[in-house]
C-alpha positions as a Python dict, from the first residue, in 0.01 Angstrom:
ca = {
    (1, 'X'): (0, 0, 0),
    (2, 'X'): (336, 166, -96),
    (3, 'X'): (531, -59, 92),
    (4, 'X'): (375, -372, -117),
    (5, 'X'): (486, -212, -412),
    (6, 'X'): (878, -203, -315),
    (7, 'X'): (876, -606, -225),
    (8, 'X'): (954, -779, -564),
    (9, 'X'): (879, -1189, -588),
    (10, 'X'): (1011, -1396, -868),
    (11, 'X'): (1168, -1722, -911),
    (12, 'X'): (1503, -1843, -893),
    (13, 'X'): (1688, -1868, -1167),
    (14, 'X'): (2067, -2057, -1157),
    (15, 'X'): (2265, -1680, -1200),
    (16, 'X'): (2077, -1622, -862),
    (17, 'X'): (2284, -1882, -670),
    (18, 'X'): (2536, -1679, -444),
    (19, 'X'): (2234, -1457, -347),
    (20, 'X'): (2061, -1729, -233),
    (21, 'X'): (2314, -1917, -33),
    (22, 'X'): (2420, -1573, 111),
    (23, 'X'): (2019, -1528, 214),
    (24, 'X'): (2030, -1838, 365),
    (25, 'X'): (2395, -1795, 561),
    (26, 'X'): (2198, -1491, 721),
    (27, 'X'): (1813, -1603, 767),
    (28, 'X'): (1683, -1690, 1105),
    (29, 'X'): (1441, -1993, 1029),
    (30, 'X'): (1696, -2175, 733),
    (31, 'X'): (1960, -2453, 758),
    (32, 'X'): (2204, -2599, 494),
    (33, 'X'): (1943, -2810, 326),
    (34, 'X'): (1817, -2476, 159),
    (35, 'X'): (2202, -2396, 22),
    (36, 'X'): (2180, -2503, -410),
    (37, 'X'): (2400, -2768, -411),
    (38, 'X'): (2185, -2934, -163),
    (39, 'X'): (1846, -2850, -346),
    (40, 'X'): (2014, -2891, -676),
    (41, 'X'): (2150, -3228, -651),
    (42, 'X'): (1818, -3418, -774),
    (43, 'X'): (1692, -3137, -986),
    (44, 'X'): (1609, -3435, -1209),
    (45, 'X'): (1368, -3527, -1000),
    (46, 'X'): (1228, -3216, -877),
    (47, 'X'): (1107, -2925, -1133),
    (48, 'X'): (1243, -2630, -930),
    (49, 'X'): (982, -2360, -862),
    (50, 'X'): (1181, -2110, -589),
    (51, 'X'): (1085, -1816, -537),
    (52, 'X'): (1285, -1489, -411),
    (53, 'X'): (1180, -1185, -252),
    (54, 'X'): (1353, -880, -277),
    (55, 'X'): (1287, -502, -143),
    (56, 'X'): (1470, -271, -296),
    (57, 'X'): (1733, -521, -424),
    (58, 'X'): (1786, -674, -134),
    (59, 'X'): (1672, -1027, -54),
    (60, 'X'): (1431, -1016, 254),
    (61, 'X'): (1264, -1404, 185),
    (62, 'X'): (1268, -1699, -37),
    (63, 'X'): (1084, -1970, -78),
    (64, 'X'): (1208, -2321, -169),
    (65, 'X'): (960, -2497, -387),
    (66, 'X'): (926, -2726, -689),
    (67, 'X'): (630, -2794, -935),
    (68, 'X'): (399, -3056, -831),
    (69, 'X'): (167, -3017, -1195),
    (70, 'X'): (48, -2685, -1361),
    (71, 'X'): (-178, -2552, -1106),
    (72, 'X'): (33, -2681, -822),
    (73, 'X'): (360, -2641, -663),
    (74, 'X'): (518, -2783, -291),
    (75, 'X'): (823, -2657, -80),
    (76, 'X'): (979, -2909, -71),
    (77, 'X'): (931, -3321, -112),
    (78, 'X'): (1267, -3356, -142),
    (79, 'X'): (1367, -3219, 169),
    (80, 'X'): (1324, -3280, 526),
    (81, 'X'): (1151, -2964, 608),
    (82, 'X'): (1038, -2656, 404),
    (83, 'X'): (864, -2356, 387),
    (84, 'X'): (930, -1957, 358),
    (85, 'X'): (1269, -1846, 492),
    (86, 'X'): (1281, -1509, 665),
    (87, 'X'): (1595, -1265, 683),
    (88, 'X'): (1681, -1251, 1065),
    (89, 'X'): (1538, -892, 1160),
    (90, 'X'): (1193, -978, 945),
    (91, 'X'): (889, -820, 1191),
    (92, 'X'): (534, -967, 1156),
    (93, 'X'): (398, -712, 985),
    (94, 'X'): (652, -704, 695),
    (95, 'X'): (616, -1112, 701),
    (96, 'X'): (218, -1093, 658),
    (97, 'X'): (356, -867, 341),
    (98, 'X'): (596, -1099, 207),
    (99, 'X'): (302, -1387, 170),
    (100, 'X'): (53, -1212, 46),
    (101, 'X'): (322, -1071, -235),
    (102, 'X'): (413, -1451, -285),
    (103, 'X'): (31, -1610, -353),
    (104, 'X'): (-34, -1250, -542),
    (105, 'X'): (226, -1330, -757),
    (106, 'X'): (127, -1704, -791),
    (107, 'X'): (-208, -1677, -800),
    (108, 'X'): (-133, -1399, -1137),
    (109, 'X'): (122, -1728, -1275),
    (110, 'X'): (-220, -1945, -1261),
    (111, 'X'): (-87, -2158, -956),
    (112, 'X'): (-361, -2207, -737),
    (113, 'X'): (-226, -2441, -471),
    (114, 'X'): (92, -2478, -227),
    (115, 'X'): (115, -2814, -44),
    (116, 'X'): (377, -2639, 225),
    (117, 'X'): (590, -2830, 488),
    (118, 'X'): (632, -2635, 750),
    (119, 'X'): (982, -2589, 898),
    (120, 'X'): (1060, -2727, 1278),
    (121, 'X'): (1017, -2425, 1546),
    (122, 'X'): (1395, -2608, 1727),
    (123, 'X'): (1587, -2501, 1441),
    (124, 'X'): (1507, -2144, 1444),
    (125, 'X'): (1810, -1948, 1500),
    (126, 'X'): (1603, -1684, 1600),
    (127, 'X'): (1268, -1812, 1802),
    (128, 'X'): (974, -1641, 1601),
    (129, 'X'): (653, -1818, 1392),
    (130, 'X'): (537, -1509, 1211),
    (131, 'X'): (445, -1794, 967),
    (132, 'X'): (239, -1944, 1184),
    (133, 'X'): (-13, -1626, 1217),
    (134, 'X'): (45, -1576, 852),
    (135, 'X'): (-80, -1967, 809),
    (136, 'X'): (-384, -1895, 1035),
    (137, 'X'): (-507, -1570, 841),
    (138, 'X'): (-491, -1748, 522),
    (139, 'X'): (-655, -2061, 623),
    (140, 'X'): (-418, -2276, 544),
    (141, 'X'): (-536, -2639, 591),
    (142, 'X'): (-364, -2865, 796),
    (143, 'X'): (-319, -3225, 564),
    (144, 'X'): (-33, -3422, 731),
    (145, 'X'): (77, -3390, 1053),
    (146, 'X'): (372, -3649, 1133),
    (147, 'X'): (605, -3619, 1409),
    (148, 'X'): (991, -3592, 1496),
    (149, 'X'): (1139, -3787, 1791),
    (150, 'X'): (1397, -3500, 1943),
    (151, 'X'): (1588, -3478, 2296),
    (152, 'X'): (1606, -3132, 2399),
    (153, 'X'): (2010, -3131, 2508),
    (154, 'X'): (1972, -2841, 2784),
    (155, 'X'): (1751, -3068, 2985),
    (156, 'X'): (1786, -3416, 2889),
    (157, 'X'): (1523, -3684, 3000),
    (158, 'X'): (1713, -3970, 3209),
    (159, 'X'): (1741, -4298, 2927),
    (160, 'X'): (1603, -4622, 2983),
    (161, 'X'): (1791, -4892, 3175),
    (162, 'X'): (1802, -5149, 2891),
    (163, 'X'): (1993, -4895, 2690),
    (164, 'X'): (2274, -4796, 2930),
    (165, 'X'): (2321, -5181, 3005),
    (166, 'X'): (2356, -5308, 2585),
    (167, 'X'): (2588, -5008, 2577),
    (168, 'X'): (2803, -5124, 2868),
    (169, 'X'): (2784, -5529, 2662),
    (170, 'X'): (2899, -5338, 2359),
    (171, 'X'): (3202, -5160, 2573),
    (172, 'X'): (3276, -5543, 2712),
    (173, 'X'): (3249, -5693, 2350),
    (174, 'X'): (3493, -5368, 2245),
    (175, 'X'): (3260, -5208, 1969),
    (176, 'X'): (3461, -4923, 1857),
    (177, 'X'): (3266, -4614, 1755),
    (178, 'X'): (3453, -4411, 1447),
    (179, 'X'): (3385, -4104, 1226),
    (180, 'X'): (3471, -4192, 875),
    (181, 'X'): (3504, -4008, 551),
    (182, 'X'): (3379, -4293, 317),
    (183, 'X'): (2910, -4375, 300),
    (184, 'X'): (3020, -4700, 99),
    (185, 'X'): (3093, -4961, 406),
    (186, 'X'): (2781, -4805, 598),
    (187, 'X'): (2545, -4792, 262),
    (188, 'X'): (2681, -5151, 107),
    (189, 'X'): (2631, -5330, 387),
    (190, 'X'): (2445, -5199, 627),
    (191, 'X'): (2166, -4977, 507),
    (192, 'X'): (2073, -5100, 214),
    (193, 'X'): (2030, -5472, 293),
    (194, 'X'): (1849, -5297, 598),
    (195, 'X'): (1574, -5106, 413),
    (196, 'X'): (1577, -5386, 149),
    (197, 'X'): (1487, -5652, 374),
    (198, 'X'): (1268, -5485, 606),
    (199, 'X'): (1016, -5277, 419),
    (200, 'X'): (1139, -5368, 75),
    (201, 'X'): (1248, -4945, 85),
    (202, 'X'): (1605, -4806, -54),
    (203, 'X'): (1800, -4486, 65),
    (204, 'X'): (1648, -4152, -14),
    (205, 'X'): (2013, -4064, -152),
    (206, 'X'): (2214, -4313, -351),
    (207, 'X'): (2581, -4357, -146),
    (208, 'X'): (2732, -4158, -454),
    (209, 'X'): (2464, -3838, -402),
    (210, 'X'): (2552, -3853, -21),
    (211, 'X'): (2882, -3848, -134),
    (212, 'X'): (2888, -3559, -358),
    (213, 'X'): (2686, -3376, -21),
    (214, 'X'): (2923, -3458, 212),
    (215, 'X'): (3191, -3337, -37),
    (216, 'X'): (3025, -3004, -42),
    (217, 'X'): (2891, -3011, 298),
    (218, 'X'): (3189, -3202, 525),
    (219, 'X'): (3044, -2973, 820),
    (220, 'X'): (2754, -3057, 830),
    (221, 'X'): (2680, -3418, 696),
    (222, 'X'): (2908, -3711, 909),
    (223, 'X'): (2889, -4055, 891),
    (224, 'X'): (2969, -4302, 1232),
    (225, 'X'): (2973, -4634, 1246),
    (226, 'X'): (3037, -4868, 1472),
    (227, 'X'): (3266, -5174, 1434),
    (228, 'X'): (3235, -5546, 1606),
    (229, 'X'): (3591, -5706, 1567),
    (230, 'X'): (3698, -5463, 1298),
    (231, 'X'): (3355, -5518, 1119),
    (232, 'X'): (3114, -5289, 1017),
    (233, 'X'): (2730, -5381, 1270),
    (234, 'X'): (2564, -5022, 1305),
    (235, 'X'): (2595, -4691, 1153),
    (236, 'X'): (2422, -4363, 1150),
    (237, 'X'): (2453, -4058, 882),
    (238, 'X'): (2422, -3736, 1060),
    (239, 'X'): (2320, -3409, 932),
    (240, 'X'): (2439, -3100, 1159),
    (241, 'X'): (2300, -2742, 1175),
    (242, 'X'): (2360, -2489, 1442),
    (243, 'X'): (2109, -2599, 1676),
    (244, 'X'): (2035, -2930, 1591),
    (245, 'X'): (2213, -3260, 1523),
    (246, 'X'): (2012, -3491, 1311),
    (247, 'X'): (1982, -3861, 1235),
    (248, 'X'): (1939, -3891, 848),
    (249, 'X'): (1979, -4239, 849),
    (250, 'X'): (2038, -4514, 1106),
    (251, 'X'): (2060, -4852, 1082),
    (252, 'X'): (2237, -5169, 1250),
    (253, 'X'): (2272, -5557, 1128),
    (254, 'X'): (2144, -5794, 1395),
    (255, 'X'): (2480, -5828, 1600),
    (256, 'X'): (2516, -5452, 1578),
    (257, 'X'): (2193, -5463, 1778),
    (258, 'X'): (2226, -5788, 2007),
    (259, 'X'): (2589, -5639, 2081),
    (260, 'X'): (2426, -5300, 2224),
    (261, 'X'): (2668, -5157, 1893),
    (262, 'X'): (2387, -4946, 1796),
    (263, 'X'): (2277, -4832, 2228),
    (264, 'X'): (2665, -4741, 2232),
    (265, 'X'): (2702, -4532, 1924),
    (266, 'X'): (2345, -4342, 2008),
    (267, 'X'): (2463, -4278, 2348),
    (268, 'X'): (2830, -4145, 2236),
    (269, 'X'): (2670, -3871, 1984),
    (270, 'X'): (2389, -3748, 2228),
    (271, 'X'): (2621, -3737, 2568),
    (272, 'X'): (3001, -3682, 2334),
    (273, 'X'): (2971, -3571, 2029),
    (274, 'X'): (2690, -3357, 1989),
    (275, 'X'): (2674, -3253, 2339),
    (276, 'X'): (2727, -2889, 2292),
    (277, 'X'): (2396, -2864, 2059),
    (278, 'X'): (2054, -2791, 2166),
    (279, 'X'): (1845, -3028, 2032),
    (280, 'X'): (1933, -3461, 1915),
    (281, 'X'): (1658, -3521, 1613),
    (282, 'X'): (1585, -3857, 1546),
    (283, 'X'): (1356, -3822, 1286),
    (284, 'X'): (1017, -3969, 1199),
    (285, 'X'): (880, -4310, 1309),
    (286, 'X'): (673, -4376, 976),
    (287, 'X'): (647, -4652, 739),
    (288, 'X'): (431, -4770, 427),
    (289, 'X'): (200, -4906, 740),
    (290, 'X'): (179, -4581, 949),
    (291, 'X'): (329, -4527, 1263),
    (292, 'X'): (638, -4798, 1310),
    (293, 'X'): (596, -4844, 1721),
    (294, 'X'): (921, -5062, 1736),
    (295, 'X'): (1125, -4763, 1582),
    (296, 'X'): (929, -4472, 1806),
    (297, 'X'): (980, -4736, 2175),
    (298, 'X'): (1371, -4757, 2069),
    (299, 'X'): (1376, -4403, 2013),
    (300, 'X'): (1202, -4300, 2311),
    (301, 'X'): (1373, -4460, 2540),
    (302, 'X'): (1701, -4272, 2458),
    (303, 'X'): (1479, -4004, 2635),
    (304, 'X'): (1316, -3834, 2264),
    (305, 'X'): (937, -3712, 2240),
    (306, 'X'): (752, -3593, 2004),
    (307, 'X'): (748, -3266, 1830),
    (308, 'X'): (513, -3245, 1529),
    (309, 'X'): (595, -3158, 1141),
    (310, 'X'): (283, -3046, 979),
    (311, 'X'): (191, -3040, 588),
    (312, 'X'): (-16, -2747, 496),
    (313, 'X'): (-268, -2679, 173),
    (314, 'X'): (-243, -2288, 111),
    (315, 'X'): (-494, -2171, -186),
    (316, 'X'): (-335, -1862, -303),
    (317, 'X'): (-682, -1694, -374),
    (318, 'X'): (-676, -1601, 22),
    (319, 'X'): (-419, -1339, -20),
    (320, 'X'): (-688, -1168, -16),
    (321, 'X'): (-798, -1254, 370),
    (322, 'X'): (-421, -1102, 454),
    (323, 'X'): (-596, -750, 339),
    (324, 'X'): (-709, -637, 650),
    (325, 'X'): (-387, -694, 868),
    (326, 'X'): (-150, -510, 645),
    (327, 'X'): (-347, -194, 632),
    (328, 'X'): (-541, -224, 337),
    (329, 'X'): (-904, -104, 474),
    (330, 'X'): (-880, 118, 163),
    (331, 'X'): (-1046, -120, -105),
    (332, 'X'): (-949, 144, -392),
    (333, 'X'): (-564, 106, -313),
    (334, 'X'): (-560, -263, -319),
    (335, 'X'): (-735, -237, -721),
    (336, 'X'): (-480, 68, -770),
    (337, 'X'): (-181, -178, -642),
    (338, 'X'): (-294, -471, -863),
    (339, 'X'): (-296, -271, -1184),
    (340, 'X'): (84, -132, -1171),
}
């Protein structure tokens, strides 16, 4: 058990922030959504509750979370995905160490409970899902499972007829597709009379936070829209990491759809734009009702299936149960490694 006591957890505190966004530059399972200013910018909203993991100063995990109530904290609702990040060379072993330090130390803080997100396999930079064992040993209880609509680029599914033909209309009508610095066209009066009318919803991000993000992230967050005689008819906000392109939000008026605006612009990011990545996300298919069909057929037929996100409930009690895999047969050195 001298190994376990070299790997130090604690939580983030604001002085920590270069460490962290250098630990996420270099992780193997992280993307810019994890960098502060992302996390930070509706810290109003969320009580942050991070944790980092060190061994022998130097970070080897973190874990983005926030406080759900005293017993109880989540990584992360204010994020697309979550879950423990691991330092690129991290082995399974050392990983099954890392979370039994973390729900040691939170189980000693009195918080009984993560409700954990778990992270999307694609956007790995390294392929691994220590996690996934470590999930498994701990008996971590699967709550939500939802799913992601995503085109793997390398070997693209051929796209529904319907779709090439409204994008060959829009080419005829002479939708022009643009990249454009400014959310407030798209937001004003696209997306919000969008969600507004249709399931009474707004933005997750007000057009002055996506704003700020793109101002901080102009790499990885773009906005295109599509224009109908110099007007504004479809749009989609796109969120970039190095595997993955991502459709944050998307959303057409109804002559950006009867044009084929919205087929076109779709079709110029997956076979232009974003052609070099390995995997087009469209996100999830859900509203207040459950499963939106209408939004999962459209999807689909671009040539997207299904790859599940799953929400976990991890007591941190079951450390314990992680005992046996990282050596600890010896009963006497686990008691001698809780008392230092």
């Amino acid at each position: 058990m001298e190994e376990l006591e070299t790997i130090i957890v604690r939580k983030y505190k604001k002085e920590d922030k270069e460490i962290w966004d250098d630990f996420i530059n270099h992780s193997k399972n992280s993307t810019f959504l994890f960098k502060r200013d992302f996390m930070d910018y509706h810290k109003d909203r969320y009580e942050d509750c991070s944790l980092m993991v060190f061994e022998n100063n130097i970070p080897i995990a973190a874990l983005p979370a926030h406080r759900i109530d005293k017993n109880t904290i989540a990584s992360h609702f204010g994020l697309s995905y979550g879950g423990i990040i691991l330092r690129k060379t991290e082995t399974l072993h050392k990983t099954l160490q890392i979370v039994y330090k973390i729900l040691y130390v939170l189980k000693s803080n009195k918080i009984e409970k993560i409700i954990y997100k778990s992270f999307h396999k694609f956007y790995n930079s390294i392929g691994s899902e220590e996690i996934t064992y470590a999930k498994y040993l701990i008996k971590a209880k699967l709550t939500v499972r939802q799913f992601s609509s995503v085109i793997n680029l390398n070997d693209k599914l051929e796209m529904n007829r319907t779709r090439l033909r409204l994008a060959r209309r829009a080419l005829k009508l002479g939708v022009e597709i643009k990249e454009v610095d400014s959310f407030d066209d798209y937001w004003n009066n696209i997306l919000i009379p969008n969600l507004r009318n249709k399931y009474e919803a707004k933005p997750a991000h007000t057009v002055e936070e996506i704003t700020k993000l793109h101002k901080s992230f102009p790499k990885n967050i773009h906005q295109f829209n599509a224009y109908l005689n110099n007007d504004i008819v479809a749009g989609a906000t796109i969120f970039e990491t190095s595997n993955v392109v991502r459709v944050q939000y998307n959303s057409a008026n109804e002559e950006g759809r009867l044009s084929g605006a919205s087929d076109l612009l779709y079709i110029k990011l997956i076979e232009k734009h974003f052609n070099h990545k390995n995997y087009f996300d469209f996100g999830t298919s859900f509203d207040a009702n459950g499963l939106n069909l209408g939004l999962l057929n459209w999807k689909e037929s671009f040539g997207a299936r299904a790859f599940s996100i799953d929400t976990f409930e991890i007591e941190t009690k079951n450390f314990i149960l992680l005992e046996k895999s990282i050596n600890c047969n010896n009963k006497e050195a686990v008691l001698n490694n809780h008392h230092h």
